[in-house]
Every structure is written in structure tokens, then in C-alpha cells.
Coordinates of C-alpha atoms in Angstrom, one line a residue:
M1 CA 26.9 -25.7 0.7
P2 CA 27.9 -24.7 -2.9
S3 CA 31.5 -23.8 -3.2
N4 CA 31.0 -20.1 -4.0
A5 CA 28.6 -19.4 -1.1
R6 CA 30.1 -17.3 1.8
T7 CA 31.5 -19.3 4.6
V8 CA 29.3 -18.6 7.6
P9 CA 28.5 -20.2 10.9
S10 CA 25.6 -22.7 11.1
A11 CA 22.2 -21.1 11.3
T12 CA 21.1 -21.1 14.9
D13 CA 18.6 -18.3 14.8
P14 CA 17.3 -17.7 11.3
L15 CA 14.5 -15.4 12.4
G16 CA 17.1 -13.4 14.4
E17 CA 19.3 -13.2 11.4
T18 CA 16.4 -11.9 9.3
L19 CA 15.7 -9.2 11.9
H20 CA 19.5 -8.4 11.9
L21 CA 19.2 -7.8 8.1
L22 CA 16.7 -5.0 8.7
R23 CA 18.2 -1.9 7.1
F24 CA 16.3 1.4 7.1
T25 CA 17.1 3.8 4.3
G26 CA 15.8 7.2 3.4
T27 CA 15.3 7.8 7.1
L28 CA 13.7 11.1 8.3
Y29 CA 13.1 11.9 11.9
C30 CA 10.9 14.7 13.1
R31 CA 10.6 16.0 16.7
A32 CA 7.0 17.3 16.9
E33 CA 6.4 19.9 19.7
L34 CA 2.6 20.1 19.7
T35 CA 0.2 22.2 21.7
A36 CA -3.5 21.5 21.9
P37 CA -5.7 21.8 20.0
W38 CA -3.7 20.2 17.1
G39 CA -4.4 17.7 14.3
V40 CA -2.2 16.3 11.6
H41 CA -3.2 14.3 8.6
V42 CA -0.3 12.2 7.3
P43 CA -0.8 11.1 3.7
A44 CA -0.2 7.6 2.4
L45 CA 3.6 7.0 1.9
P46 CA 3.7 3.8 -0.2
G47 CA 6.8 1.7 0.4
H48 CA 7.6 3.3 3.7
M49 CA 7.2 2.5 7.3
T50 CA 6.2 5.3 9.8
F51 CA 6.4 5.3 13.6
L52 CA 5.4 7.5 16.5
I53 CA 7.1 7.6 19.8
V54 CA 5.2 9.7 22.4
M55 CA 7.7 11.4 24.6
S56 CA 5.2 13.3 26.7
G57 CA 1.5 14.2 26.7
H58 CA -0.8 12.0 24.6
A59 CA -2.3 11.7 21.1
W60 CA -5.2 10.1 19.4
L61 CA -4.3 8.0 16.4
E62 CA -6.8 7.1 13.7
V63 CA -6.0 4.7 10.8
D64 CA -8.7 3.7 8.3
G65 CA -10.1 0.2 9.2
E66 CA -8.7 0.3 12.7
P67 CA -10.3 1.6 15.9
P68 CA -9.0 4.9 17.2
R69 CA -6.5 4.6 20.0
V70 CA -4.9 6.8 22.6
L71 CA -1.1 6.9 22.5
E72 CA 0.3 7.3 26.0
P73 CA 3.8 8.6 27.0
G74 CA 6.5 6.0 26.4
S75 CA 4.5 4.1 23.7
L76 CA 5.7 3.2 20.3
T77 CA 3.3 2.8 17.3
L78 CA 4.3 1.5 13.9
V79 CA 2.3 2.0 10.7
P80 CA 4.4 -0.5 8.7
H81 CA 2.8 -0.1 5.2
G82 CA 2.8 3.7 4.9
T83 CA -1.0 3.9 5.4
S84 CA -2.5 7.3 5.6
H85 CA -3.4 8.2 9.2
R86 CA -4.4 11.1 11.5
A87 CA -3.0 12.2 14.8
R88 CA -4.9 14.7 17.0
S89 CA -4.9 16.1 20.5
A90 CA -8.5 15.0 20.9
P91 CA -11.3 13.4 18.8
G92 CA -12.9 15.7 16.3
V93 CA -10.1 18.3 16.3
A94 CA -9.6 19.9 12.9
L95 CA -6.8 18.4 10.8
T96 CA -4.0 20.1 8.8
P97 CA -2.2 18.2 6.0
L98 CA 1.3 17.3 7.2
F99 CA 3.1 19.0 4.3
D100 CA 1.3 22.3 5.0
I101 CA 2.9 22.6 8.5
P102 CA 6.2 24.5 8.5
V103 CA 9.3 22.7 10.0
E104 CA 12.8 23.7 11.1
H105 CA 15.3 21.6 9.1
V106 CA 18.1 20.7 11.4
S107 CA 19.7 18.4 8.9
D108 CA 18.8 16.3 5.8
R109 CA 17.4 13.7 8.2
Y110 CA 16.2 15.5 11.2
E111 CA 13.6 18.3 11.6
I112 CA 11.6 20.0 14.3
M113 CA 7.9 20.8 14.0
R114 CA 6.2 23.3 16.3
Y115 CA 2.5 23.5 15.8
G116 CA -0.8 23.9 17.7
G117 CA -3.1 26.2 19.6
G118 CA -1.0 26.9 22.6
G119 CA -2.6 24.5 25.1
E120 CA -1.5 21.2 26.7
R121 CA 1.9 20.1 25.3
T122 CA 2.6 16.8 23.5
H123 CA 6.1 15.8 22.3
I124 CA 6.3 13.1 19.6
T125 CA 9.3 11.7 17.8
Y126 CA 8.1 10.7 14.3
G127 CA 10.0 8.7 11.8
V128 CA 9.7 7.7 8.2
V129 CA 11.9 4.9 6.9
R130 CA 12.1 2.5 3.9
V131 CA 13.2 -1.1 4.2
D132 CA 15.1 -2.2 1.0
E133 CA 16.6 -5.6 2.1
A134 CA 14.7 -8.2 0.0
A135 CA 14.7 -10.8 2.8
T136 CA 13.0 -8.4 5.2
Q137 CA 10.5 -6.9 2.8
R138 CA 8.6 -10.1 3.2
L139 CA 8.7 -9.8 7.0
V140 CA 7.4 -6.2 6.8
S141 CA 4.6 -7.3 4.4
L142 CA 3.3 -9.7 7.1
L143 CA 3.0 -7.0 9.7
P144 CA -0.5 -5.7 10.6
T145 CA -1.8 -2.3 9.6
V146 CA -0.9 -0.9 13.0
L147 CA 1.5 -2.3 15.5
H148 CA 1.3 -0.8 18.9
V149 CA 3.6 -1.3 21.9
P150 CA 2.3 0.3 25.0
T151 CA 4.5 1.9 27.6
W152 CA 7.3 -0.4 28.6
S153 CA 7.4 -0.8 32.4
D154 CA 8.3 -4.3 33.3
D155 CA 11.9 -5.2 34.3
A156 CA 12.6 -7.1 31.1
N157 CA 12.0 -3.9 29.1
V158 CA 13.5 -1.3 31.3
W159 CA 16.2 -0.6 28.8
L160 CA 13.5 0.2 26.2
A161 CA 11.9 2.8 28.4
S162 CA 15.4 4.2 29.1
S163 CA 16.1 4.4 25.4
I164 CA 12.9 6.4 24.8
R165 CA 13.9 8.8 27.6
F166 CA 17.4 9.1 26.1
I167 CA 15.9 9.9 22.7
A168 CA 13.9 12.7 24.3
S169 CA 17.0 14.0 26.1
E170 CA 19.1 14.0 22.9
A171 CA 16.3 15.7 20.9
S172 CA 16.0 18.4 23.6
A173 CA 19.7 19.0 24.0
R174 CA 20.7 18.9 20.3
R175 CA 24.3 18.0 21.2
P176 CA 26.9 17.2 18.6
G177 CA 26.2 13.7 17.2
G178 CA 22.7 13.7 18.7
E179 CA 21.0 13.1 15.3
M180 CA 23.0 9.9 14.9
V181 CA 22.2 8.7 18.4
I182 CA 18.5 9.3 17.8
T183 CA 18.5 7.5 14.5
R184 CA 20.3 4.4 15.8
L185 CA 18.2 4.2 19.0
A186 CA 14.9 4.6 17.1
D187 CA 16.0 1.9 14.6
I188 CA 16.5 -0.5 17.5
L189 CA 13.1 0.4 19.0
V190 CA 11.4 -0.4 15.7
I191 CA 13.1 -3.8 15.5
Q192 CA 12.1 -4.5 19.1
A193 CA 8.5 -3.6 18.3
I194 CA 8.5 -6.1 15.5
R195 CA 10.0 -8.7 17.8
S196 CA 7.3 -8.1 20.3
W197 CA 4.7 -8.7 17.6
I198 CA 6.4 -11.9 16.5
D199 CA 6.4 -13.2 20.1
A200 CA 2.7 -12.4 20.7
A201 CA 0.7 -12.5 17.5
P202 CA -1.0 -15.8 16.6
E203 CA -0.5 -15.1 12.9
A204 CA 3.3 -15.1 13.4
R205 CA 3.1 -18.8 14.3
H206 CA 2.3 -19.9 10.7
G207 CA 3.7 -19.5 7.2
W208 CA 7.1 -17.9 6.5
I209 CA 7.8 -16.8 10.0
A210 CA 7.1 -20.3 11.3
A211 CA 9.4 -21.7 8.6
L212 CA 12.2 -19.4 9.9
R213 CA 11.7 -20.8 13.4
D214 CA 11.7 -24.4 12.1
P215 CA 15.0 -26.0 13.1
H216 CA 15.3 -27.6 9.6
L217 CA 13.6 -25.2 7.2
G218 CA 15.1 -22.2 9.0
R219 CA 18.6 -23.4 8.2
A220 CA 17.8 -23.5 4.5
L221 CA 16.1 -20.2 4.5
A222 CA 19.0 -18.5 6.3
S223 CA 21.4 -20.0 3.8
I224 CA 19.4 -18.6 0.9
H225 CA 19.1 -15.2 2.5
R226 CA 22.9 -15.0 3.1
A227 CA 23.9 -16.1 -0.4
P228 CA 21.0 -15.9 -2.9
G229 CA 23.3 -16.0 -5.8
A230 CA 24.9 -19.3 -4.9
P231 CA 24.2 -22.2 -7.3
W232 CA 21.5 -23.7 -5.1
T233 CA 19.6 -26.8 -6.1
L234 CA 16.8 -28.7 -4.3
E235 CA 19.4 -31.3 -3.3
T236 CA 21.8 -28.7 -1.8
L237 CA 19.1 -26.9 0.1
A238 CA 17.8 -30.2 1.5
R239 CA 21.3 -30.9 2.8
E240 CA 21.4 -27.5 4.5
A241 CA 18.1 -28.5 6.1
V242 CA 19.4 -31.9 7.1
M243 CA 16.4 -33.5 5.4
S244 CA 15.9 -35.8 2.4
R245 CA 15.1 -34.1 -0.9
S246 CA 11.5 -35.3 -1.0
V247 CA 10.6 -34.5 2.6
F248 CA 12.3 -31.1 2.4
S249 CA 10.5 -30.2 -0.8
A250 CA 7.1 -31.2 0.5
R251 CA 7.6 -29.5 3.9
F252 CA 8.9 -26.3 2.4
T253 CA 5.9 -25.9 0.1
A254 CA 3.4 -26.8 2.8
V255 CA 4.8 -24.3 5.4
V256 CA 6.1 -21.4 3.3
G257 CA 3.3 -21.6 0.7
E258 CA 5.5 -22.0 -2.5
P259 CA 8.2 -24.4 -3.7
A260 CA 11.7 -23.8 -2.6
M261 CA 13.1 -23.0 -6.0
Q262 CA 10.3 -20.6 -6.7
Y263 CA 11.1 -18.9 -3.4
L264 CA 14.7 -18.7 -4.4
T265 CA 13.9 -17.1 -7.8
R266 CA 11.6 -14.6 -6.2
L267 CA 14.2 -13.6 -3.7
R268 CA 16.9 -13.3 -6.4
M269 CA 14.7 -11.0 -8.5
Q270 CA 13.9 -8.8 -5.5
V271 CA 17.7 -8.5 -4.8
A272 CA 18.3 -7.7 -8.4
H273 CA 15.5 -5.1 -8.5
E274 CA 17.0 -3.2 -5.5
R275 CA 20.5 -3.3 -7.0
A276 CA 19.3 -2.3 -10.5
R277 CA 17.4 0.7 -9.1
A278 CA 20.2 1.9 -6.8
S279 CA 23.4 1.3 -8.8
D280 CA 25.1 1.4 -12.2
E281 CA 26.4 -2.1 -11.9
P282 CA 26.7 -3.7 -15.3
L283 CA 23.8 -6.1 -16.1
A284 CA 26.2 -9.0 -16.6
A285 CA 27.6 -8.4 -13.1
L286 CA 24.2 -8.0 -11.6
A287 CA 23.1 -11.3 -13.3
S288 CA 26.1 -13.1 -11.8
H289 CA 25.4 -11.7 -8.4
V290 CA 22.0 -13.3 -8.2
G291 CA 23.1 -16.6 -9.7
Y292 CA 22.6 -16.3 -13.5
Q293 CA 25.5 -17.1 -15.8
S294 CA 23.5 -15.8 -18.8
E295 CA 22.6 -12.1 -18.9
A296 CA 19.8 -12.9 -21.4
A297 CA 18.3 -15.5 -19.1
F298 CA 18.5 -13.1 -16.2
C299 CA 16.8 -10.3 -18.1
R300 CA 14.0 -12.6 -19.2
A301 CA 13.4 -13.8 -15.6
F302 CA 13.4 -10.2 -14.4
K303 CA 10.9 -9.0 -17.0
R304 CA 8.6 -12.0 -16.2
M305 CA 8.5 -10.9 -12.6
F306 CA 8.3 -7.1 -12.9
G307 CA 7.0 -6.5 -16.4
V308 CA 10.0 -4.4 -17.3
S309 CA 13.7 -5.1 -18.1
P310 CA 16.3 -4.2 -15.5
G311 CA 17.7 -1.7 -18.0
S312 CA 14.3 0.0 -18.3
L313 CA 13.9 0.1 -14.6
R314 CA 17.3 1.7 -14.1
T315 CA 16.5 4.4 -16.7
A316 CA 13.1 5.1 -15.1
H317 CA 14.9 5.8 -11.7
R318 CA 17.5 8.1 -13.1

């Protein structure tokens, strides 16, 4: 490995490491106390992931292009790409736009919604999160429009059902620190839902996820994700993968869908984009962080990928 890369253990579970990198920001959790008839229209939220955990009662979920489905108690449903969707107490119930429904703001990240016609009760914990980590944005981009995990009841997932009940208990009691407990548990449940999809979905057995699972390519990918700014070359990445340069290059392109160095450049630019948007780090330091010794070369590469300079991007987000 290049000398300025972080010293880390050998990659034994690159896919697990990628899931471990999942970091949710801008998180908002809502406890919805709904009474039939009720219907909520959630607008498109680009760049965000939304999820619904049904604590009690049931709901009908409708997402364009997907068949309507009934959400039963204990189920978790992800809408990974911020797609507009509708939730109702029953098919055909009138909808109210989400932002037209008053809520009680418990904190900056937790609110309670009480809404409906006074009939049968349904309690839902609803979350909106953004994933900023560059290595995991690609994972999220591969997820389906809707990812549904039905009620967990088998012995292997007893702790998941217990976690959902614990979230319900914390949301009801509103004890000190309850917001943090709910946030952390819900984050874990989202990651577990993604793991369930990876284990079961045929499409997860090909492409980038398959490369992460590959005992050779996975080592190289994990190393890139840990230290994207290290002075990687095709030769050093091949050594990480314990493969010859030519075999590594051909296999990486065939499985991942793009050459290794192109993948590295894309990841570096995604990391730089996040940091440029979120911090006032000098451009020279930002360039160095993602492996560029020349600020000018870094800015040219950034503009080629995003159409704007890092300085312009930073100004636009201020």
C-alpha cells in the first residue's frame, strides 16, 4: 500500500465495511399518530432516503410505478431515492399534502404528527435521512424504488422486532435521551433492511456489489474507500488485490463496469464535492486530501465531472 495511506487491517469484509460507512445526516424523525380515515401525500425529496416503520395498525403505501402494498405492524419500508409517495388508511381515501399537516416540534430532529378522522388508530415512525458518504452513495443508487421488509418474526431476527418495539416505547414515553435512542436504533434498522436486500436480491449478485464480495477485487475497493487520496496506481491496486496488473485491470473493468483508475477518479471527485459543499477547507488542502498535488489540476478534474469549479459550488451553498 502507498506510504501515506492509513494503516488498517486487511480487508476481510469489504461489503460490511461499506455498510459500516453509511452515515445519515440531516435526519428528521416523525412519530405519526393517525386515525382513520387519513391520507398523506409525501412530495419528492431528491437526495434523501425515507422510511416508514409501522408500530401499530396498518397503512396502504402507493409509489408511482410500483403496486400498492399494505404495511403491517412491525414492517419496515424504505423509499431510498426520495420518490414521491402516498400513505393512506385505505385505498381511495383523500390525501393531504405532508407539509399542510401541523406537527408538534419536540426538537430539531424529532416531531409528532396527530392527524385523521378519529377512527382506527395507526402509529408510524417516519424518517427522512441523507447519505453523504461517497462510497455509500453508489450503494444507495443501486437500491430498488421501494425496499420492503415484512414483520420480522423468525428467531434470527428477534432483536429487530424487539428494536421496533423499543422505538415505540421510547417514542411513547418521551424520556430524557429518547430522541437519541430512536435515532440510533432506526439507523441500524435501515442498514439491516439494506443487508436483507443484498442477501436476497438477484441484482445484488452482479456489478459493484459483486465486486465488493469478490475476495480479490473487494480488497482493492476497500483500500480505495478507506484512503481515496493515497497515490494509487494500477500496480499498487493490483498488489492490494493479490493479482497481476493485467488480470486485475481486466477483471475490475468487467465486474465493476469501468476501469479501476476511472473509478478512483470518480470517487475522489465525489469526496471532494461533499467536502467543498460542507466546509471552508482551502482548495489546496482539499486537492491534497483527494490525491492531487496541483490545485489547478484538481479544479480542472472537478469541473470536468460536475460542470462547475469547487469554488463556485461552495459559493452556491453559502
